[in-house]
N, CA, C and O of each residue as an XYZ file, in Angstrom:
856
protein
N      -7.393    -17.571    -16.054
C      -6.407    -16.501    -15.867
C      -7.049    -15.158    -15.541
O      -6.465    -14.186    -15.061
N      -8.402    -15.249    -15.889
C      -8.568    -13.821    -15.835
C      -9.005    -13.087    -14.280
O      -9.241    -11.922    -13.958
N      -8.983    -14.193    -13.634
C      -9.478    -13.451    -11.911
C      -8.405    -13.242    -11.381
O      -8.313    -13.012    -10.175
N      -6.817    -13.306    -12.649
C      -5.615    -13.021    -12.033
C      -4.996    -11.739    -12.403
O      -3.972    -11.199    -11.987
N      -5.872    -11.375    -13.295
C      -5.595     -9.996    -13.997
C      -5.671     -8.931    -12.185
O      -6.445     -8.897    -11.229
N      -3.944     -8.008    -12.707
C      -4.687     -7.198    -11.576
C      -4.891     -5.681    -12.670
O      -4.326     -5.542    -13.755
N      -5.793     -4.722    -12.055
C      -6.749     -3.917    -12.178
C      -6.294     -2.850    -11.870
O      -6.452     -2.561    -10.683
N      -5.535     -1.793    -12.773
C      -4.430     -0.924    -12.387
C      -5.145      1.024    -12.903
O      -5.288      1.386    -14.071
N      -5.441      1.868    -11.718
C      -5.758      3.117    -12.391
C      -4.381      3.914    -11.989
O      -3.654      3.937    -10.996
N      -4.399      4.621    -13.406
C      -3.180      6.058    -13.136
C      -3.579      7.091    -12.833
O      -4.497      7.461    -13.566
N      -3.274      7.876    -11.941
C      -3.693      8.935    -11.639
C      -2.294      9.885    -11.034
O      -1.563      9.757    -10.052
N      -2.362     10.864    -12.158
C      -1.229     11.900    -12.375
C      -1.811     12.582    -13.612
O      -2.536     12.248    -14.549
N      -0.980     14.023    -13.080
C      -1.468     15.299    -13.806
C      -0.810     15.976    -15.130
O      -1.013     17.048    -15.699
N       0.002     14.965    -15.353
C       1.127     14.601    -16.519
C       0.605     13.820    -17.692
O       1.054     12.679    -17.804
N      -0.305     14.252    -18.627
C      -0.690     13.069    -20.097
C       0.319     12.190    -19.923
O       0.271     11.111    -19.333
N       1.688     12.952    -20.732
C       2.964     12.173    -21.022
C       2.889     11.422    -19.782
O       2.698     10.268    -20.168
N       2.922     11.416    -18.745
C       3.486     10.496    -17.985
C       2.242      9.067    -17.720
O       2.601      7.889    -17.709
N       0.810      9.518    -17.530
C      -0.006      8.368    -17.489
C       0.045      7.771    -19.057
O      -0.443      6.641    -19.079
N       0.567      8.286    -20.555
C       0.671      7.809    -21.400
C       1.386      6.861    -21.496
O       1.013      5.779    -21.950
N       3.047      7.221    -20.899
C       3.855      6.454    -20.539
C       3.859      5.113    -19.513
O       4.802      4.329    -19.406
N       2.826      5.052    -18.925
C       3.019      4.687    -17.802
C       1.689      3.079    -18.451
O       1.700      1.947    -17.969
N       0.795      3.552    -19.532
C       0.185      3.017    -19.749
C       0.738      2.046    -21.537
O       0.263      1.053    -22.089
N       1.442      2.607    -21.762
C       2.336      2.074    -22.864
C       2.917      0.636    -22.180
O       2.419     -0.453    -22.467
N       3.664      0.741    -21.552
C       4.219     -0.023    -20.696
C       3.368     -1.315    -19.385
O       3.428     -2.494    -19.035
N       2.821     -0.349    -19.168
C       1.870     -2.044    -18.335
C       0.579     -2.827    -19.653
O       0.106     -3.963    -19.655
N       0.395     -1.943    -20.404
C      -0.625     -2.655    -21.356
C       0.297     -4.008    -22.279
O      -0.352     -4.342    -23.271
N       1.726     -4.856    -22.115
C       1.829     -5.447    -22.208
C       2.292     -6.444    -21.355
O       3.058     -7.292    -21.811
N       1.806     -6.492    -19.708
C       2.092     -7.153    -19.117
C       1.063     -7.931    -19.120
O      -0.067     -7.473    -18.954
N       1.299     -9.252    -19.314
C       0.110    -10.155    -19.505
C      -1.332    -10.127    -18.040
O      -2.556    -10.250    -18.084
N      -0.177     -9.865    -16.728
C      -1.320     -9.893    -15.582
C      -1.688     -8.233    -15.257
O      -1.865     -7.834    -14.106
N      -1.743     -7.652    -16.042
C      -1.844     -6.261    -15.498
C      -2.686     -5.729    -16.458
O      -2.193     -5.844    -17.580
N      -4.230     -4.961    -16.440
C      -4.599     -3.821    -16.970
C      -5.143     -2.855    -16.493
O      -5.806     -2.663    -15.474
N      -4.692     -2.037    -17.608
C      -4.902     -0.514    -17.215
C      -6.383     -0.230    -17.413
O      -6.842     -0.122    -18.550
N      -7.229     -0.093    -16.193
C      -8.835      0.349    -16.279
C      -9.272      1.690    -16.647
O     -10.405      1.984    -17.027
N      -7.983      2.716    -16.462
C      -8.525      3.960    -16.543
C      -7.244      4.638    -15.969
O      -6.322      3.943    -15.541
N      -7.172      6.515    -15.960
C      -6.949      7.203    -15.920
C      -7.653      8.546    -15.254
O      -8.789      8.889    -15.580
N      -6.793      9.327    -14.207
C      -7.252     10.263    -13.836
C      -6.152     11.330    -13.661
O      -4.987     11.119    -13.327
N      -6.789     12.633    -13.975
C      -5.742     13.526    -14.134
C      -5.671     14.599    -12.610
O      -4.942     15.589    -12.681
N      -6.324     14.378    -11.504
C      -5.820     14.691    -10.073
C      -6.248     13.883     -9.138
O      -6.706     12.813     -9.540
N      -6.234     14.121     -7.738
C      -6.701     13.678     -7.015
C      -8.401     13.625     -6.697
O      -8.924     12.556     -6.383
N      -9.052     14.658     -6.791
C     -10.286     14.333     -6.834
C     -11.585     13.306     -7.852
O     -12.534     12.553     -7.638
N     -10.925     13.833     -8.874
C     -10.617     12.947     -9.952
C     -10.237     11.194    -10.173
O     -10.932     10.414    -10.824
N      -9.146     10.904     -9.552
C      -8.763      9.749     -8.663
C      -9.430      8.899     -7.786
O      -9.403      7.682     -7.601
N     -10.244     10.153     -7.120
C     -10.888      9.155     -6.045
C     -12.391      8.780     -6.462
O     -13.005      7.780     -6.089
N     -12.946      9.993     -7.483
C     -14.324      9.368     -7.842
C     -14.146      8.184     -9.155
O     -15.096      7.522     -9.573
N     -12.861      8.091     -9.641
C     -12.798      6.777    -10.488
C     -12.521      5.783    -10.004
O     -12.688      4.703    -10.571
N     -11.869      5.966     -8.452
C     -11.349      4.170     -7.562
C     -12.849      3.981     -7.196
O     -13.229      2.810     -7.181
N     -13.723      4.902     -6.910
C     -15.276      4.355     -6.314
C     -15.732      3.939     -7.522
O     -16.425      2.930     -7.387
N     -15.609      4.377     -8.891
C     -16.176      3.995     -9.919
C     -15.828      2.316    -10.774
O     -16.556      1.543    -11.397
N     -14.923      2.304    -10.547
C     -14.106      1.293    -11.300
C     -13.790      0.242    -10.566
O     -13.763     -0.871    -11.091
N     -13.501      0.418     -9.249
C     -12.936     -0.465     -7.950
C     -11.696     -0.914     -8.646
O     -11.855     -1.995     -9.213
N     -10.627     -0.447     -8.755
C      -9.175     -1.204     -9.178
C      -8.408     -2.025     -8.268
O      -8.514     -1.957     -7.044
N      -7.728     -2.707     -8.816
C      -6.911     -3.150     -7.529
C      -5.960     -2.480     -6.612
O      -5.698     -2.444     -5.410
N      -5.413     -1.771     -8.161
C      -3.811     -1.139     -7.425
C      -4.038      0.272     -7.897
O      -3.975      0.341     -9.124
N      -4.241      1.223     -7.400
C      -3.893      2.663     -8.160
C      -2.158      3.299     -7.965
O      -1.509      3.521     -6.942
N      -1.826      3.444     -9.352
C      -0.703      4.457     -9.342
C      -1.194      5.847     -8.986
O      -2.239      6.270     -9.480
N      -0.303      6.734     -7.951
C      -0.913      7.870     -7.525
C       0.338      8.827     -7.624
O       1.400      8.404     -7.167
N       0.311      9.580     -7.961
C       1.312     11.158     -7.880
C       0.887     11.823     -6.752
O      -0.268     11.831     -6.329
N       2.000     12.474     -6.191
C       2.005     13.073     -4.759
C       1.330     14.325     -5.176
O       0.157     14.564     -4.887
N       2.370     15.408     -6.110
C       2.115     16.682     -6.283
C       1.035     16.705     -7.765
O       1.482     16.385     -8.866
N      -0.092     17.037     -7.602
C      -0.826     17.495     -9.111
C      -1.743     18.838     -8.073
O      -1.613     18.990     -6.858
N      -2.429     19.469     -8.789
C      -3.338     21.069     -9.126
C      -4.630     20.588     -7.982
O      -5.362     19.861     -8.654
N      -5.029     20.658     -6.994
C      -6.345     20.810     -6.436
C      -6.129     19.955     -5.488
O      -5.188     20.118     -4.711
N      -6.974     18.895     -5.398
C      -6.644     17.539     -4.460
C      -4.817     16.510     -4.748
O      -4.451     15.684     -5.584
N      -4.378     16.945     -3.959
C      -2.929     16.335     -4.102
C      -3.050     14.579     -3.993
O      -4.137     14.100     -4.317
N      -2.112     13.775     -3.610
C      -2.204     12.685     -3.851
C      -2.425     12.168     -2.248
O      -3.327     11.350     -2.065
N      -1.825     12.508     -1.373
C      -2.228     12.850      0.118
C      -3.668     12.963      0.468
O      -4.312     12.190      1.177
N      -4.089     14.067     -0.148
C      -5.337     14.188      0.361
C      -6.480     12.953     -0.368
O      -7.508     12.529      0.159
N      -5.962     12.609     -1.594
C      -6.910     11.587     -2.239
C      -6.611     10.202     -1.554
O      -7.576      9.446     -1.452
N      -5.491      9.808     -1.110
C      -5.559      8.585     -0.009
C      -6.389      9.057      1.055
O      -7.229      8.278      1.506
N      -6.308      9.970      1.432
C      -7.286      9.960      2.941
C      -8.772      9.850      2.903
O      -9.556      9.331      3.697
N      -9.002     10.624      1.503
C     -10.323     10.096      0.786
C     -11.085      8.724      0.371
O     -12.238      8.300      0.294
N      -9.710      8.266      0.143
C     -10.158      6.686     -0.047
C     -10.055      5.912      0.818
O     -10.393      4.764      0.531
N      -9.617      6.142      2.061
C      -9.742      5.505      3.635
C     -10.872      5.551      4.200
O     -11.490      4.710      4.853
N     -11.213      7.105      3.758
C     -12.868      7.188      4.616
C     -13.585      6.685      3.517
O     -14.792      6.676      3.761
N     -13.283      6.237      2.330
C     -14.646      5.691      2.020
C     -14.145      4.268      1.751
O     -14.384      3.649      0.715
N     -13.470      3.837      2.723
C     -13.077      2.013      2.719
C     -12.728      1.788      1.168
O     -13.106      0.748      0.628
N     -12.090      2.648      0.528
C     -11.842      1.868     -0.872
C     -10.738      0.731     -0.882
O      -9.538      0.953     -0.719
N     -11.127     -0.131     -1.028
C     -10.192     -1.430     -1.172
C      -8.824     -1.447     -1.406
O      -8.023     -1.959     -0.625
N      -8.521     -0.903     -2.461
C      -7.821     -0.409     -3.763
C      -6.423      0.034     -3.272
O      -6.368      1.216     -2.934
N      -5.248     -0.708     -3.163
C      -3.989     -1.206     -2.775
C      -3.376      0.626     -3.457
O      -3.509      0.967     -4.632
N      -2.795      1.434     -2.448
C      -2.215      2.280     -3.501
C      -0.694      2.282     -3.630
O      -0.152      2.042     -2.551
N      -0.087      2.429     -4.361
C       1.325      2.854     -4.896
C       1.986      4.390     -4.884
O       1.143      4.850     -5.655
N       2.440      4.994     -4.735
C       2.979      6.435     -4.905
C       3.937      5.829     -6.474
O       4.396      4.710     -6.705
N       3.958      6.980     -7.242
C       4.650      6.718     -8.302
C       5.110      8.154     -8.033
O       4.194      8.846     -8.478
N       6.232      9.108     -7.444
C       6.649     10.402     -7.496
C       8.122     10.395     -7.949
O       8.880      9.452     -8.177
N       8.344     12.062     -8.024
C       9.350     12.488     -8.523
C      10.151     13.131     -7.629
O      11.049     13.870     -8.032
N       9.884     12.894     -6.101
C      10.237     13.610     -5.098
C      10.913     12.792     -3.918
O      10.227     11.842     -3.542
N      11.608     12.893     -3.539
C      12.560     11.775     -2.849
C      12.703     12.287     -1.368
O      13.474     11.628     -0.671
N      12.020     13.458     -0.730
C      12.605     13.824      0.058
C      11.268     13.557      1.571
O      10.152     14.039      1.768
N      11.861     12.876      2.109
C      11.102     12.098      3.197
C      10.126     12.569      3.759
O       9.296     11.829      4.286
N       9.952     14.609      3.773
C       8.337     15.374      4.445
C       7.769     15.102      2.887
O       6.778     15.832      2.867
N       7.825     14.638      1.942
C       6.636     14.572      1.057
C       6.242     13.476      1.272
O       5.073     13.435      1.656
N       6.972     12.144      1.139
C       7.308     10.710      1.514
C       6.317     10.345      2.078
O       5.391      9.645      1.671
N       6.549     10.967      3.345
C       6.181     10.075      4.773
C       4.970      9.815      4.993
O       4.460      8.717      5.215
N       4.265     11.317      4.905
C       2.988     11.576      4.787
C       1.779     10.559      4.227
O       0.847      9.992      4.798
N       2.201     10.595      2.948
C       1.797      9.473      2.129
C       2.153      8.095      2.591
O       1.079      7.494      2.566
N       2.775      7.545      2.863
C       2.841      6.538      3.567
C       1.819      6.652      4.748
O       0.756      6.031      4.712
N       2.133      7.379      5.690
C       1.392      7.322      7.044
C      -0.632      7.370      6.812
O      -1.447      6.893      7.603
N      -0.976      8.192      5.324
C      -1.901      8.339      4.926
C      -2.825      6.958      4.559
O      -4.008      6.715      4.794
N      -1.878      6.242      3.948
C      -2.207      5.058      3.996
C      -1.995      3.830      2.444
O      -2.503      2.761      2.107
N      -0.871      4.855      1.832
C      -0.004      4.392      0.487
C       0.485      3.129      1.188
O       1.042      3.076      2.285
N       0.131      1.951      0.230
C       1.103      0.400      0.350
C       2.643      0.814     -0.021
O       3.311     -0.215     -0.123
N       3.481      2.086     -0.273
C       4.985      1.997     -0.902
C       4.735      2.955     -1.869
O       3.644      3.499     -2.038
N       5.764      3.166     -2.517
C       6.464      3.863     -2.919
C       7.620      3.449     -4.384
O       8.410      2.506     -4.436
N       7.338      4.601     -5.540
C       8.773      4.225     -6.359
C       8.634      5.404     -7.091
O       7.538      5.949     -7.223
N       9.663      5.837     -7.574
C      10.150      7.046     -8.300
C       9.640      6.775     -9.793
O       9.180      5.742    -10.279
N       9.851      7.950    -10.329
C       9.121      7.957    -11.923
C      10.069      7.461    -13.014
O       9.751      7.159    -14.164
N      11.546      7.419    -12.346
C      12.186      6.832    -13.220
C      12.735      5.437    -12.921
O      13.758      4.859    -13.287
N      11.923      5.161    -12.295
C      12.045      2.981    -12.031
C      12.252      2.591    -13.219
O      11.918      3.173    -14.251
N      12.978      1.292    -13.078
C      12.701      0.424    -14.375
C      11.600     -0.267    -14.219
O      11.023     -0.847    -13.299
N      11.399     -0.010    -15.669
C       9.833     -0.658    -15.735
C       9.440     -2.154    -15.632
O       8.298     -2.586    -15.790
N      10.511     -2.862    -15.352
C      10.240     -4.286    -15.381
C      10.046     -3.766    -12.895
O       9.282     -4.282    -12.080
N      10.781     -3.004    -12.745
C      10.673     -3.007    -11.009
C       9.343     -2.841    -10.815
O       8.674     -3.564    -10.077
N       8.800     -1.657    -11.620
C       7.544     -1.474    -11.757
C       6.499     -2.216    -11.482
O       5.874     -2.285    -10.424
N       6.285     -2.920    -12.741
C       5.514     -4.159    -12.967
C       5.834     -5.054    -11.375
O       4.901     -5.643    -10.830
N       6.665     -5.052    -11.012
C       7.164     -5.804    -10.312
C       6.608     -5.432     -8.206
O       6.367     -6.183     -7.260
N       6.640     -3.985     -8.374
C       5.954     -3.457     -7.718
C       4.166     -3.694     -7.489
O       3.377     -4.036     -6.609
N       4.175     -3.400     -8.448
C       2.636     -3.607     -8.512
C       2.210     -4.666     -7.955
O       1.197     -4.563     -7.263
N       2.824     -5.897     -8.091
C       2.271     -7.290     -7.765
C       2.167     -7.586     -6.006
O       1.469     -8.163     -5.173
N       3.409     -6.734     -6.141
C       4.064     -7.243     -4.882
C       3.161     -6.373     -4.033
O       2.698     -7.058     -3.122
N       2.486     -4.378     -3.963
C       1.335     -4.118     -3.093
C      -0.013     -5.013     -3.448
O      -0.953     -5.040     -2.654
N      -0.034     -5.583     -4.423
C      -1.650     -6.052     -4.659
C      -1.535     -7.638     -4.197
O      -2.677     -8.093     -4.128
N      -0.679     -8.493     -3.905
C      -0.199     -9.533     -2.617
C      -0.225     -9.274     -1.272
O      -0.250    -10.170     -0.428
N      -0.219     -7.769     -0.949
C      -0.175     -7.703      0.289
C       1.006     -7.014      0.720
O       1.171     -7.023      1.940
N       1.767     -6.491      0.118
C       3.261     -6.567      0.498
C       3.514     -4.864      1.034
O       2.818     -3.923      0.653
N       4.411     -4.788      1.776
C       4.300     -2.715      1.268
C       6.102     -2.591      1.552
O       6.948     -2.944      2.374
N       5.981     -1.842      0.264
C       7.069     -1.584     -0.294
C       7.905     -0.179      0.519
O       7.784      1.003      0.197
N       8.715     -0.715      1.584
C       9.361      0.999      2.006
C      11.073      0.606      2.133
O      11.615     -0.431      2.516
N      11.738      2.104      1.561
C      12.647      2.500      1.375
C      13.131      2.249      2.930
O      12.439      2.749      3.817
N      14.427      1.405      3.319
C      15.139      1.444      4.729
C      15.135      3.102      5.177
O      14.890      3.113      6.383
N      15.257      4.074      4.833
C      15.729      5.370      5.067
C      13.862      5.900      5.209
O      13.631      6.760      6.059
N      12.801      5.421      4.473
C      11.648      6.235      4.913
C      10.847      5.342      6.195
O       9.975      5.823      6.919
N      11.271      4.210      6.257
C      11.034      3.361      7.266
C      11.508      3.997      8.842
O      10.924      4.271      9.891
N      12.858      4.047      8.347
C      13.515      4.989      9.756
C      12.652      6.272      9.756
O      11.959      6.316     10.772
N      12.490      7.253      8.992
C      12.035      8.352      9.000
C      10.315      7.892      9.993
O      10.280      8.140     11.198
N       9.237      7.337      9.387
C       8.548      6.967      9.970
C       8.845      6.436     11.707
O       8.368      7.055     12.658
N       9.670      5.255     11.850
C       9.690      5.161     13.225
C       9.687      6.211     14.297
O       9.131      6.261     15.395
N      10.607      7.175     13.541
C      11.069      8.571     14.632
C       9.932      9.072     15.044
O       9.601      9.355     16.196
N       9.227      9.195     13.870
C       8.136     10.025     14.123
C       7.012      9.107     14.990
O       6.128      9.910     15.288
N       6.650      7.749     15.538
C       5.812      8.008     15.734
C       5.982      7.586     17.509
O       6.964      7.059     18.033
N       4.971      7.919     18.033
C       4.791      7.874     19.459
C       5.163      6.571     20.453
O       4.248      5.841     20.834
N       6.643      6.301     20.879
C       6.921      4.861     21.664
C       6.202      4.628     22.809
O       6.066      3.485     23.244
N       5.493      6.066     23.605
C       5.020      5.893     24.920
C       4.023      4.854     24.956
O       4.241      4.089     25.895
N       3.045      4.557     24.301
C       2.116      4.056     24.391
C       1.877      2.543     23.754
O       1.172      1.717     24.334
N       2.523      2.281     22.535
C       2.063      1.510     21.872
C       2.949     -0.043     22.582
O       2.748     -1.016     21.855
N       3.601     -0.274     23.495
C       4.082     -1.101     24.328
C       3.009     -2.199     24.744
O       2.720     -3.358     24.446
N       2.460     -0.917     25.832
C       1.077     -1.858     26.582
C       0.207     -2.213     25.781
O      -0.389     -3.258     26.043
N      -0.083     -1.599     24.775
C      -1.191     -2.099     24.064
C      -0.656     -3.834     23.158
O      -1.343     -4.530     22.409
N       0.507     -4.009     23.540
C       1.308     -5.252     22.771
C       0.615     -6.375     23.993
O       0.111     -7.410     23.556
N       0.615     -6.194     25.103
C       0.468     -7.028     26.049
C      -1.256     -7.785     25.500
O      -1.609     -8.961     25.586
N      -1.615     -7.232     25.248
C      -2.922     -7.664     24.863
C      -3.165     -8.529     23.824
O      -4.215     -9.170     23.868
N      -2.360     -8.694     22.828
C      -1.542    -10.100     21.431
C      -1.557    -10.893     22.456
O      -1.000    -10.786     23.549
N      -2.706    -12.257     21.729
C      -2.645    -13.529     21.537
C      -0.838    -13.612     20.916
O      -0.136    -12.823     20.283
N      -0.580    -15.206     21.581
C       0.887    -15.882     21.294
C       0.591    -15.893     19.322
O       1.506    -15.612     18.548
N      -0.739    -16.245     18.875
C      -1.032    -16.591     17.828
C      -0.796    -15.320     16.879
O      -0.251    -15.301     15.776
N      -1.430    -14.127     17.708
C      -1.618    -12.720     16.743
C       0.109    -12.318     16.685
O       0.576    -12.072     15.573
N       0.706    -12.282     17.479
C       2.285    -12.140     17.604
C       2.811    -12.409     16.120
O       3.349    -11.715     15.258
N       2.305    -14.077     16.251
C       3.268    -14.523     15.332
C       2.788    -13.996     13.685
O       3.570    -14.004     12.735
N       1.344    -13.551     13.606
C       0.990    -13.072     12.258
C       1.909    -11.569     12.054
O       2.695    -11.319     11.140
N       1.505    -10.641     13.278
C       2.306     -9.768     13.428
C       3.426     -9.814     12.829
O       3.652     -8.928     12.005
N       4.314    -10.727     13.039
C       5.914    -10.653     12.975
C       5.948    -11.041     11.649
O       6.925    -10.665     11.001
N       4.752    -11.987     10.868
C       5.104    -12.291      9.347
C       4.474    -11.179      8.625
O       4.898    -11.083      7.473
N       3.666    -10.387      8.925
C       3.451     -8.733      8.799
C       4.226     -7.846      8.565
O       4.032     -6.940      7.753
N       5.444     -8.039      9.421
C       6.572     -6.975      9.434
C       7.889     -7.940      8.135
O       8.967     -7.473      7.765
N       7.391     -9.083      7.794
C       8.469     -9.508      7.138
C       8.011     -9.148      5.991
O       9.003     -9.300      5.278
N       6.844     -8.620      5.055
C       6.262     -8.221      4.538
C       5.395     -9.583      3.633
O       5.374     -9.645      2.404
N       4.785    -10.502      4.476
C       4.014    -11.942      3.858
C       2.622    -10.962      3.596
O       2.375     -9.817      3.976
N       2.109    -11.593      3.064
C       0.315    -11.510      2.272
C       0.111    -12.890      3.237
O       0.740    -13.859      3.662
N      -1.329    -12.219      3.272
C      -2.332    -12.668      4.055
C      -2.290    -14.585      3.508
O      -2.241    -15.494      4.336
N      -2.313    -14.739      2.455
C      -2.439    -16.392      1.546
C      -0.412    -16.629      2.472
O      -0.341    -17.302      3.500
N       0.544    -16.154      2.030
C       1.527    -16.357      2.643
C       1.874    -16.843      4.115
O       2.615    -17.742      4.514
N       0.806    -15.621      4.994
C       0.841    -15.909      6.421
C       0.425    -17.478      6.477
O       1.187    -18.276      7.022
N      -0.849    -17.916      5.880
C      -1.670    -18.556      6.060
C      -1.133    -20.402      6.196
O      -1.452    -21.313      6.960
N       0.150    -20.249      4.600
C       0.968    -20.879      4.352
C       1.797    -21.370      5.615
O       1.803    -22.471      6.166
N       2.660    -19.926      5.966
C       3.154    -20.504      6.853
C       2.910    -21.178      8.464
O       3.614    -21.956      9.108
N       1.739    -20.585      8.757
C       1.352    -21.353      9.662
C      -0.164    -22.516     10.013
O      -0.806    -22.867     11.003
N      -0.175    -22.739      8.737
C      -1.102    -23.595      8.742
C      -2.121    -23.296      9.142
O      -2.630    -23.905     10.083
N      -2.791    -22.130      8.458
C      -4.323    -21.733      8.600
C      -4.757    -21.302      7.483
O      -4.102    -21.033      6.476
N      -6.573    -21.187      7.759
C      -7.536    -20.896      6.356
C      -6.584    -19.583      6.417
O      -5.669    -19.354      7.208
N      -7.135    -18.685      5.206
C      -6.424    -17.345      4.878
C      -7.591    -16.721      5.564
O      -7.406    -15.585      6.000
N      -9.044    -17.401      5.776
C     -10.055    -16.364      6.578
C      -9.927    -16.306      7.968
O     -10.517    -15.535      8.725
N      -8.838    -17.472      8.350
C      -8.696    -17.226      9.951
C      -7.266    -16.159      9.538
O      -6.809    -15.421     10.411
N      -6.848    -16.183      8.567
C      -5.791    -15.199      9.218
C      -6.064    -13.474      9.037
O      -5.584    -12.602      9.762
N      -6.717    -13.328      8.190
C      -8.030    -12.007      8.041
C      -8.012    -11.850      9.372
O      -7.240    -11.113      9.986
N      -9.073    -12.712      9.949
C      -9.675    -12.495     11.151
C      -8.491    -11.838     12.285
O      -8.633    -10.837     12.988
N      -7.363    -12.703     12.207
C      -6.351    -12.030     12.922
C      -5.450    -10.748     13.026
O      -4.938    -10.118     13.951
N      -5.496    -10.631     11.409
C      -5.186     -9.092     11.201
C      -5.808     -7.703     11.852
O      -5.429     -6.773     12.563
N      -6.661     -8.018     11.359
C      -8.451     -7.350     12.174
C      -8.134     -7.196     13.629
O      -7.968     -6.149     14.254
N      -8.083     -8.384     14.037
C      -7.859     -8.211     15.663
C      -6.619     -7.747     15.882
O      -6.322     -7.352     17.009
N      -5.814     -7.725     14.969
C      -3.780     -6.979     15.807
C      -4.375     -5.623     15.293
O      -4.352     -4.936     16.315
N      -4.892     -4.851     14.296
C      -5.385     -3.507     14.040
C      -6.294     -3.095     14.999
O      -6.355     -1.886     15.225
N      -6.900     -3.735     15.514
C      -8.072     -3.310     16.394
C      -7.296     -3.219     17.877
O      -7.539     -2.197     18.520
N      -6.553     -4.013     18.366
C      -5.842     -4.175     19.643
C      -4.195     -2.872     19.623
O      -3.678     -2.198     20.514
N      -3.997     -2.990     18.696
C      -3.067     -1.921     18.476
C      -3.450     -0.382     18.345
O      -2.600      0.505     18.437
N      -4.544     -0.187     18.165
C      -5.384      1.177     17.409
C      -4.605      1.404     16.140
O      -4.226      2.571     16.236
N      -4.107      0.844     14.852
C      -3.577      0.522     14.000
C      -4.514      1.611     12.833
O      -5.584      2.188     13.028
N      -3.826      1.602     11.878
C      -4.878      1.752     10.852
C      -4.774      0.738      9.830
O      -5.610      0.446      8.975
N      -3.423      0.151     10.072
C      -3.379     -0.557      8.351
C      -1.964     -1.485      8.248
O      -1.107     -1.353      9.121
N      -1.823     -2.189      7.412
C      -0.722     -3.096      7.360
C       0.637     -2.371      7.588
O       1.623     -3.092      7.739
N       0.787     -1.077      7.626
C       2.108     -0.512      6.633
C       2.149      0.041      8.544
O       3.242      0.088      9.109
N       1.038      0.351      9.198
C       1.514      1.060     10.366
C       1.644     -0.303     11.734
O       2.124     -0.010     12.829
N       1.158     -1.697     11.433
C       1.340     -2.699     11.865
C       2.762     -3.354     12.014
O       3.345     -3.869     12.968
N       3.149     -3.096     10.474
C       4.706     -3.577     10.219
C       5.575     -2.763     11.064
O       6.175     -3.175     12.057
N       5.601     -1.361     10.511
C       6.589     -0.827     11.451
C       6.103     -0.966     12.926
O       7.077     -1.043     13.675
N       4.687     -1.034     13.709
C       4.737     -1.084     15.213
C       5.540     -2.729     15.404
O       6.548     -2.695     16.110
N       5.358     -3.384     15.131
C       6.464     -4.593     15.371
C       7.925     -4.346     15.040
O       8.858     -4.743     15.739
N       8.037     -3.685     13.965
C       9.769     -3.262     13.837
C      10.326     -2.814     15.088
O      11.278     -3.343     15.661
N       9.547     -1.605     15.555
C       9.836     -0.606     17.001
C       9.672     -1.690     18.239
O      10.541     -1.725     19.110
N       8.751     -2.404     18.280
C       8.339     -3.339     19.456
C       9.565     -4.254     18.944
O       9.861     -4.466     20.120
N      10.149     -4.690     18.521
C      11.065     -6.203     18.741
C       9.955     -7.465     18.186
O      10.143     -8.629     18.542
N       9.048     -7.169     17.480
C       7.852     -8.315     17.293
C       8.786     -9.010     15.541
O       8.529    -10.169     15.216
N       9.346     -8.530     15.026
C       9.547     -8.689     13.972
C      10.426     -9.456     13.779
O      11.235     -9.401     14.705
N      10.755    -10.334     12.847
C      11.836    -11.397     12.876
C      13.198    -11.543     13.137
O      13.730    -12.649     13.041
């Protein structure tokens, strides 16, 4: 069981709230809490320290915001699946973070069983977006270009693509079409690289906008 444990840091500028937050996952049998950080800079030298799976992240805290600590952990390839856990609902704080390179999103007053429930579902692969920040994202990003660059998908990469946008994990894709999970890696890699992509969450929606999606 234990290579099933996932590996969870909080990082928010709120005691009460990483207290809270750690009350609550410390009895989920697949979930522990490795640590705590109280901003973003902070945050990012404990995901290099600790390597977690999933970090809970707050948008707004004092110095390095939660924005700027995802972009931190992009340039330094940190593995480490992130979550937004905010108190702010309004789509220019949102988006950002998403586009930065957050797996999703949930408010501070989730139920804590969604929570838990969350967690599993970015550290599978999954990314969690609101229909309304999804739209918000599409608007924003550039249709001119990203067309032609579709012409260049293998029939094969298409179809990972499209189980991408349904929101499958990589073991899921793999399932459904009858491949190792390292050939389907390999394919991800190549739809990010052929797309100029950065990441699963900007993959999904370019197939939403393209018609690639189910």
């Amino acid at each position: 069981m234990a290579d099933k444990i996932i590996r969870v840091l909080l990082v928010d500028d709120h005691q009460v709230v990483r207290r809270g937050l750690r009350t609550f996952l410390e009895v989920q049998d697949d979930i522990e809490v490795v640590g705590e950080a109280a901003d973003g800079a902070e945050g990012v030298a404990r995901s290099e320290e600790l390597r977690p799976d999933v970090v809970l992240m707050d948008i707004k805290m004092p110095g390095t915001d939660g924005i700027e600590a995802l972009r931190k952990l992009r340039e330094l390839d940190n593995p480490a699946k992130v979550l937004i856990v905010t108190s702010f609902t309004e789509q220019r704080t949102v988006v950002p973070a998403l586009r930065a390179g957050a797996s999703g999103y949930v408010y501070k007053d989730v139920d804590p069983e969604a929570l838990a429930g969350a967690i599993r579902s970015v550290h599978a692969g999954h990314v969690l977006l609101q229909p309304e920040v999804a739209g918000a994202l599409l608007a924003q990003e550039d249709g001119g270009t990203g067309t032609g660059r579709g012409s260049t998908l293998t029939e094969r990469e298409r179809e990972v693509l499209g189980l991408i946008a349904d929101g499958r994990s990589n073991r899921e894709i793999a399932r459904a079409l009858v491949l190792s999970e390292k050939t389907v890696k390999t394919h991800v890699s190549n739809i990010l690289m052929k797309l100029d992509l950065a990441d699963r969450t900007q993959a999904a929606l370019w197939a939403v906008r393209h018609g690639v999606a189910g």
